[in-house]
Short mmCIF file of C-alpha atoms in Angstrom, two decimals:
data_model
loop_
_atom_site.label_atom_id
_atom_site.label_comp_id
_atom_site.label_asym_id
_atom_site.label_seq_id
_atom_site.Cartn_x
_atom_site.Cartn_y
_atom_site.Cartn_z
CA UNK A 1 79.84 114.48 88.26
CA UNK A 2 81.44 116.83 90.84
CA UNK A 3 80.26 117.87 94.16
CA UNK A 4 81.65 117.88 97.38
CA UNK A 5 84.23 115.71 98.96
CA UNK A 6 85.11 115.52 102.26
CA UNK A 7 89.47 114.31 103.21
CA UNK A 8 90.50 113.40 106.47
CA UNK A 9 94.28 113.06 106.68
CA UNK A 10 96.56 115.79 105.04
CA UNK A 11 99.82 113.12 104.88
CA UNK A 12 100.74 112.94 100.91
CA UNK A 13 98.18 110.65 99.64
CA UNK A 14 94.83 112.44 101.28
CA UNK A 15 96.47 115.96 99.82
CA UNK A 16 97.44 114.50 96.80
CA UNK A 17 93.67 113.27 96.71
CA UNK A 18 92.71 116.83 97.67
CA UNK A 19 94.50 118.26 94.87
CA UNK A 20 93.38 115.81 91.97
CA UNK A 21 89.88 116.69 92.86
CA UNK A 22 89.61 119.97 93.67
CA UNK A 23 91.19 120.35 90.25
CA UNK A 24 88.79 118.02 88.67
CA UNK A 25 86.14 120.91 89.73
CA UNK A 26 84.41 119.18 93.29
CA UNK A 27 84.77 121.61 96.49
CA UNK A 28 86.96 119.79 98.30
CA UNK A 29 87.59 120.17 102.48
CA UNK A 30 90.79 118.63 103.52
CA UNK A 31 90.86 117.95 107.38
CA UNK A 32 94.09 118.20 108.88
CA UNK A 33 94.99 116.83 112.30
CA UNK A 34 97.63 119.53 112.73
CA UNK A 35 99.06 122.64 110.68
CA UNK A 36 95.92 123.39 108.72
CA UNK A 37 95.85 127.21 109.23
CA UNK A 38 99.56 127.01 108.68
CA UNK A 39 98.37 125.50 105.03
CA UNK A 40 95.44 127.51 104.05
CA UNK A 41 97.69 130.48 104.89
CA UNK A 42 100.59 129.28 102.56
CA UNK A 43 98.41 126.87 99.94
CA UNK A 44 100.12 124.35 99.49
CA UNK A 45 101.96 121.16 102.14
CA UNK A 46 104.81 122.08 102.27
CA UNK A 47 105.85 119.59 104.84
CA UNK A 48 104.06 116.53 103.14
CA UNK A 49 103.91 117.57 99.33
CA UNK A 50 105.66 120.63 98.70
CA UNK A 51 105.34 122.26 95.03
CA UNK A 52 101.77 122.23 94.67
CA UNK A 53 99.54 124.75 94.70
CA UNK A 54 95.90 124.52 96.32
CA UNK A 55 93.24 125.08 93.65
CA UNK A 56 90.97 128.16 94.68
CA UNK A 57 88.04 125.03 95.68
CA UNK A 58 90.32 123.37 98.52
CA UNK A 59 90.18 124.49 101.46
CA UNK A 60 91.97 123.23 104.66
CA UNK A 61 90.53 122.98 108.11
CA UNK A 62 91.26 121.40 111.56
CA UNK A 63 87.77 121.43 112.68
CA UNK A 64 86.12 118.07 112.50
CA UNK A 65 82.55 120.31 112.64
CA UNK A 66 83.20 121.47 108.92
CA UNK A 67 83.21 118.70 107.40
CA UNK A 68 79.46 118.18 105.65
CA UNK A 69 79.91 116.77 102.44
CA UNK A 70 78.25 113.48 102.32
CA UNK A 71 81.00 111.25 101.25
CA UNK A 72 84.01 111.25 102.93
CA UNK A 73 87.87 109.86 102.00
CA UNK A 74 89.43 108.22 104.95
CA UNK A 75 93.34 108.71 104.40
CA UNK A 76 94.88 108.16 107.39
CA UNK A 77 97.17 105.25 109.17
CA UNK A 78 95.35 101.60 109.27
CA UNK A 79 96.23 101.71 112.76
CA UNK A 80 94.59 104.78 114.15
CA UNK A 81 91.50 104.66 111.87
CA UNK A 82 89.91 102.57 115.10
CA UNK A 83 90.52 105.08 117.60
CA UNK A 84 89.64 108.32 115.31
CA UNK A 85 86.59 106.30 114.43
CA UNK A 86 85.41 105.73 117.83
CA UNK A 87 85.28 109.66 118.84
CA UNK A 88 84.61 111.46 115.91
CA UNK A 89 81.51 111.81 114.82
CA UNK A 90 81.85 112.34 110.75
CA UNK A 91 78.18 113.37 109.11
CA UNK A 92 79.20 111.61 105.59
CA UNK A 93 77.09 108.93 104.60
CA UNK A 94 79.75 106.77 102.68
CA UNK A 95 83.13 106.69 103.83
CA UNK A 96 85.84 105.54 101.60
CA UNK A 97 88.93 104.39 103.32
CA UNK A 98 92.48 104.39 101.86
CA UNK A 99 94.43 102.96 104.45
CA UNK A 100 96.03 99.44 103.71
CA UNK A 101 96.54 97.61 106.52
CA UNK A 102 95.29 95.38 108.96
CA UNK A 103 94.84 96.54 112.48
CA UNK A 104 96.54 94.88 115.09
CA UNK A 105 94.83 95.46 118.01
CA UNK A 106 91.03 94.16 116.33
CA UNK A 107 92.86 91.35 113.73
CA UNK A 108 90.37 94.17 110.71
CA UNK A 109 90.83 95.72 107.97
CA UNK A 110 89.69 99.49 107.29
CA UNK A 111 86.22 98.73 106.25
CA UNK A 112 85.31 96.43 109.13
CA UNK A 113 86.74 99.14 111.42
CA UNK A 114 84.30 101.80 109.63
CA UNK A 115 81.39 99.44 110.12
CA UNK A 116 81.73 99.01 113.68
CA UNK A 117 82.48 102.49 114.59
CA UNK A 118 80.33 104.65 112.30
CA UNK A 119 76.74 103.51 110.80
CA UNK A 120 78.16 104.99 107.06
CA UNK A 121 78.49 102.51 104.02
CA UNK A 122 82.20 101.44 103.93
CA UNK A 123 84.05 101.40 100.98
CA UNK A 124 87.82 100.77 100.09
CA UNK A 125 90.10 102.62 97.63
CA UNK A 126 93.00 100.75 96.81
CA UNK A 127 95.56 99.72 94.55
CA UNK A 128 99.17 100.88 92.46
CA UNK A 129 99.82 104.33 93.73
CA UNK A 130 102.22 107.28 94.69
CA UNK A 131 100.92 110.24 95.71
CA UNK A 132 103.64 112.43 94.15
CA UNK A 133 102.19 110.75 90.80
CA UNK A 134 98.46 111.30 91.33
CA UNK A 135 99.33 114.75 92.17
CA UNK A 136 101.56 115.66 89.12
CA UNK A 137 98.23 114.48 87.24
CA UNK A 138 100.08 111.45 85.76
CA UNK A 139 97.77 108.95 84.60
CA UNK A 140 96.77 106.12 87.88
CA UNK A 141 94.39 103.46 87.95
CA UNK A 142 92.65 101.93 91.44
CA UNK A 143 90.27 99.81 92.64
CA UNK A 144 87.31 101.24 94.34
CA UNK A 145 85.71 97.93 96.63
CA UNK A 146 82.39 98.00 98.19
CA UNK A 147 79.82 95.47 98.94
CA UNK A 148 77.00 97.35 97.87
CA UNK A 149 77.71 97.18 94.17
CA UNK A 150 74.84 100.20 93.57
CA UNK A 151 76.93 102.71 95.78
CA UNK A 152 79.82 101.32 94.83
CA UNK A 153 79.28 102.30 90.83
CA UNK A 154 78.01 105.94 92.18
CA UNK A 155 81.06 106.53 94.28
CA UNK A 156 83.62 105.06 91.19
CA UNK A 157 81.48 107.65 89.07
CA UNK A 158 81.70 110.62 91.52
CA UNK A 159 85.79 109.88 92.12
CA UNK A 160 86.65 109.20 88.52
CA UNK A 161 88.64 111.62 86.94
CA UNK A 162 90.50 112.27 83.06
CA UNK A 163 93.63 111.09 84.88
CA UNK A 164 92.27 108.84 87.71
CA UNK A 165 90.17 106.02 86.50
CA UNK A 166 88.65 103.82 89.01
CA UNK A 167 87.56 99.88 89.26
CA UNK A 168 84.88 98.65 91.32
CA UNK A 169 84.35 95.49 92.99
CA UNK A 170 82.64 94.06 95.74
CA UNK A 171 85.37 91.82 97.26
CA UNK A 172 85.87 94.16 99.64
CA UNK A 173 88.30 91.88 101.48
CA UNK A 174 90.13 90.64 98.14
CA UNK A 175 91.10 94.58 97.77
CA UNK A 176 91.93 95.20 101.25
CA UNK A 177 93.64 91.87 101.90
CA UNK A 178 95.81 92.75 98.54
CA UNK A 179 96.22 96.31 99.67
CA UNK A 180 97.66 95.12 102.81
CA UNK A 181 99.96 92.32 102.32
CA UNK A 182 101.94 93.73 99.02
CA UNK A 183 103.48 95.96 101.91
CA UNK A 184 104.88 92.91 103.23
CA UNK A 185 106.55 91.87 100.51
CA UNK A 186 107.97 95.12 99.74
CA UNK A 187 109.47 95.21 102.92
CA UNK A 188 111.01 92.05 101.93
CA UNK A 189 111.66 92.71 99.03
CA UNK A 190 113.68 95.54 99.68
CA UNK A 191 115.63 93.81 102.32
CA UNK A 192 117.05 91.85 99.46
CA UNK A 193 117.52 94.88 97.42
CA UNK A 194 119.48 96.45 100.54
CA UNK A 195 121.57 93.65 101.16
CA UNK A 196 122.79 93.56 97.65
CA UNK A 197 121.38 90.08 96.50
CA UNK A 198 120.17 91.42 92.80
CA UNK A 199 117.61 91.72 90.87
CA UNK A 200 117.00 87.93 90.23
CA UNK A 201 116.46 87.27 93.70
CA UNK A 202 113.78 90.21 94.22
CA UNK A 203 111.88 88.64 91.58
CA UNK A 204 111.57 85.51 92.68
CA UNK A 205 110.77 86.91 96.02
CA UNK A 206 108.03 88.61 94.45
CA UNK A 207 106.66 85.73 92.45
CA UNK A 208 106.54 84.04 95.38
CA UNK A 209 105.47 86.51 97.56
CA UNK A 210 102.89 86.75 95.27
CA UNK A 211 101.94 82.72 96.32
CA UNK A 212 101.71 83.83 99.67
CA UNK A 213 99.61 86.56 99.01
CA UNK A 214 96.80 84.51 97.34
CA UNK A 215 97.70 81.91 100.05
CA UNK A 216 96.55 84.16 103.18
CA UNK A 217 93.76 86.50 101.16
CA UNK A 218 92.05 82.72 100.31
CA UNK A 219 91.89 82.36 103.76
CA UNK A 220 90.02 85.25 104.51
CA UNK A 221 87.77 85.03 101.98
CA UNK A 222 88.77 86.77 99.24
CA UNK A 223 88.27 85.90 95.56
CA UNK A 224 91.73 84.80 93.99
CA UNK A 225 90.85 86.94 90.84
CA UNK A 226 90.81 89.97 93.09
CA UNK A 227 94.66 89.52 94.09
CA UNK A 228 95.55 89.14 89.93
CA UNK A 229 94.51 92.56 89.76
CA UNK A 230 94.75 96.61 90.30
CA UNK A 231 94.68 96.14 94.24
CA UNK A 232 96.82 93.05 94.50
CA UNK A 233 99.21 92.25 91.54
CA UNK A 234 99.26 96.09 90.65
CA UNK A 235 100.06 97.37 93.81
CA UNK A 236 102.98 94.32 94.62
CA UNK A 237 104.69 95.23 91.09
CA UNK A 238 104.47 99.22 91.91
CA UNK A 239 105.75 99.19 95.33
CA UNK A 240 108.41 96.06 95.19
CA UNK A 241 110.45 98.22 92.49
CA UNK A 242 110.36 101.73 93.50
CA UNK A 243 112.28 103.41 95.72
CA UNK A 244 109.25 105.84 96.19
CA UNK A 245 107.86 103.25 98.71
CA UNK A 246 107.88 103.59 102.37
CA UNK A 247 108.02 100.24 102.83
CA UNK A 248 110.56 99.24 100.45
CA UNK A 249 112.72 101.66 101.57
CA UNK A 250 112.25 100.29 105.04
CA UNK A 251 113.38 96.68 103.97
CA UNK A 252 116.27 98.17 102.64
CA UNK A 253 117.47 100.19 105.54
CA UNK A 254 116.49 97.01 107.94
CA UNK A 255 118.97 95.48 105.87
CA UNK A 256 121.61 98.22 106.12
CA UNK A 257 121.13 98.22 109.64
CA UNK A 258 119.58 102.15 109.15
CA UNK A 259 116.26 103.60 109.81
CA UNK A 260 113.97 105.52 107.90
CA UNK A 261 113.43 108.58 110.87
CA UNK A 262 110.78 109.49 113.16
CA UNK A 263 107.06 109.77 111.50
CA UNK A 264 107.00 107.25 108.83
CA UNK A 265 104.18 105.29 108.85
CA UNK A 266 105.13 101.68 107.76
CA UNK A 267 101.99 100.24 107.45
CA UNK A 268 103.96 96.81 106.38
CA UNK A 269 105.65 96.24 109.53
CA UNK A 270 101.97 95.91 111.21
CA UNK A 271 100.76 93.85 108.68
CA UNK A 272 103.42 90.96 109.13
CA UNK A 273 103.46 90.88 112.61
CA UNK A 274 99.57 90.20 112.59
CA UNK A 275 100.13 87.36 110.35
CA UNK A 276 103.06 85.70 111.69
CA UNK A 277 101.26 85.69 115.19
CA UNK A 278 98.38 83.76 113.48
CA UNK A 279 100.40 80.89 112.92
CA UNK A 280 97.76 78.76 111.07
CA UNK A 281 99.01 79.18 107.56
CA UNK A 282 102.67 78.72 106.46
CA UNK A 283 103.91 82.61 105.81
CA UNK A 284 108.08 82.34 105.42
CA UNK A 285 107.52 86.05 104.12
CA UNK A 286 105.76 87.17 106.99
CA UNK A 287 107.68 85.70 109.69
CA UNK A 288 110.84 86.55 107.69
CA UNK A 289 109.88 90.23 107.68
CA UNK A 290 108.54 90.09 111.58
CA UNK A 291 111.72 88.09 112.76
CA UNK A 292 114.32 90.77 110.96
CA UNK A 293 111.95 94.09 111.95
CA UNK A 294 112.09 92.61 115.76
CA UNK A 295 116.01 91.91 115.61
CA UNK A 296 115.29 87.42 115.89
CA UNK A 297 117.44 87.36 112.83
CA UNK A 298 119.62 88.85 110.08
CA UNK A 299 119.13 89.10 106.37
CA UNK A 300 122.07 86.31 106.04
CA UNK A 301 119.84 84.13 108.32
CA UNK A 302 116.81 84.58 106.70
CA UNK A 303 117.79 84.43 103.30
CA UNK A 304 119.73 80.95 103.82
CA UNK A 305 116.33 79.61 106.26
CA UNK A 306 114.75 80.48 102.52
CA UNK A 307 116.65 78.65 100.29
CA UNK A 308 117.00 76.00 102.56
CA UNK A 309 113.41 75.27 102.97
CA UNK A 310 112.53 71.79 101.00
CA UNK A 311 112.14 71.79 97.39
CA UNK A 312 108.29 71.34 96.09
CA UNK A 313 106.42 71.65 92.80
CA UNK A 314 105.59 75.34 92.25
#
């Protein structure tokens, strides 16, 4: 079914959205917070995903007015989806975040902050993702979350494509809580990856990351069997082992004692610091990550407070 479809953010991932469906024949408006005319004019991002060409039904603007369509793709940073929220005034009727993240300054994820700044239905897409993939047209599976399972199933029907298949659920806080916490692990486990402790020990950071994982989402309410699949498990094995990943690539550099440059959103960073400051469940990952990002401690440190930490059954 194609129609039109509404995409606010024009980093990678909303343009690579853009592109998969303006090709998959829906009339597709991307909104761009800067540089729009600059990429109607040339067709393509050249800043964000150069190489690919605009289909003739995407068109760019930077005019929050033109956007009519009545659903709406939210891809922009976890931690200004608050703030846009609260002054713009979007028409759609369902608005489908994909952010991961939890926001710092409110303790929510995206669809919580959608629901208390805009009267649309919330929905979350999520799960094992590059955008340099989804726009090359490879084949990608995600996980479309909404607690209204009727809308849900429309909006999984209307963004399913030959190349993009979608899952629905309605553990809306299993996907997002999945979504946002394989970023911490990334992090950490490209820290290890960076400070040249193998391959062994990144996967038994991510089995055990994993642990953690199910450890926190339980807490919030999430199903378990959520975390075992597209948005959790999927996502933690795509973004712990690819170089592709922001956040990987920021664990590695923390460990290297680099950065990654000016205007990388690490949405993973966030995420553990808002977890360690809880404090009420025990999260070495989290504070690990937290304590090396804010300079408390070294990957040496870390890594023998780790090992060091009393034996248990698994």
């Amino acid at each position: 079914m194609t129609g039109r479809i509404d995409i606010l953010g024009a980093g990678a991932f909303g343009t690579a959205l853009a592109l998969t469906y303006a090709r998959a024949g829906h009339a597709v408006t991307l909104w761009a917070r800067d540089g729009a005319e600059a990429m109607e004019a040339a067709r393509e991002n050249a800043r964000r995903l150069p190489g690919h060409r605009f289909p003739d039904s995407l068109r760019v603007t930077g005019d929050l007015g033109a956007l009519t369509a009545d659903l709406a793709l939210l891809a922009l940073p976890t931690q200004s989806l608050g703030p846009f929220l609260s002054s713009a005034r979007l028409r759609a009727g369902t608005l489908v975040s994909c952010a991961k993240g939890i926001d710092r300054d409110t303790g929510l994820g995206p669809t919580a902050l959608i629901a208390r700044h805009s009267g649309a239905t919330p929905a979350q897409l999520t799960g094992p993702s590059f955008a340099v993939d989804i726009a090359a047209g490879l084949p990608t599976a995600l996980t479309l979350a909404c607690a209204d399972d009727r809308i849900g199933a429309a909006v999984q029907d209307r963004l399913s494509t030959h190349h993009l298949r979608l899952y629905r659920t309605t553990d809306v806080i299993g996907a997002e809580m999945g979504g946002a916490l394989k970023n911490v692990v990334a992090i950490a486990a490209g820290a290890v990856i960076g400070a040249g402790y193998g391959d062994s020990a990144r996967a038994a950071l991510i089995a055990r990351g994993f642990a953690e994982m199910a450890r926190v989402a339980r807490a919030a309410g999430a199903q378990e069997a959520t975390l075992t699949g597209l948005s959790g498990l999927g996502d933690l094995v795509l973004t712990c082992g690819s170089e592709k990943s922001r956040n990987f690539r920021f664990g590695m550099a923390l460990a290297r004692g680099e950065t990654l440059g000016p205007g990388v959103t690490v949405e993973g960073l966030h995420t553990a610091h808002e977890i360690a400051a809880r404090g009420d469940l025990d999260t070495p990952l989290a504070d690990a990550v937290a304590a090396l990002a804010d300079g408390r401690a070294d990957v040496a440190t870390i890594a023998d407070a780790l090992l060091n930490r009393p034996l248990k059954p698994e």
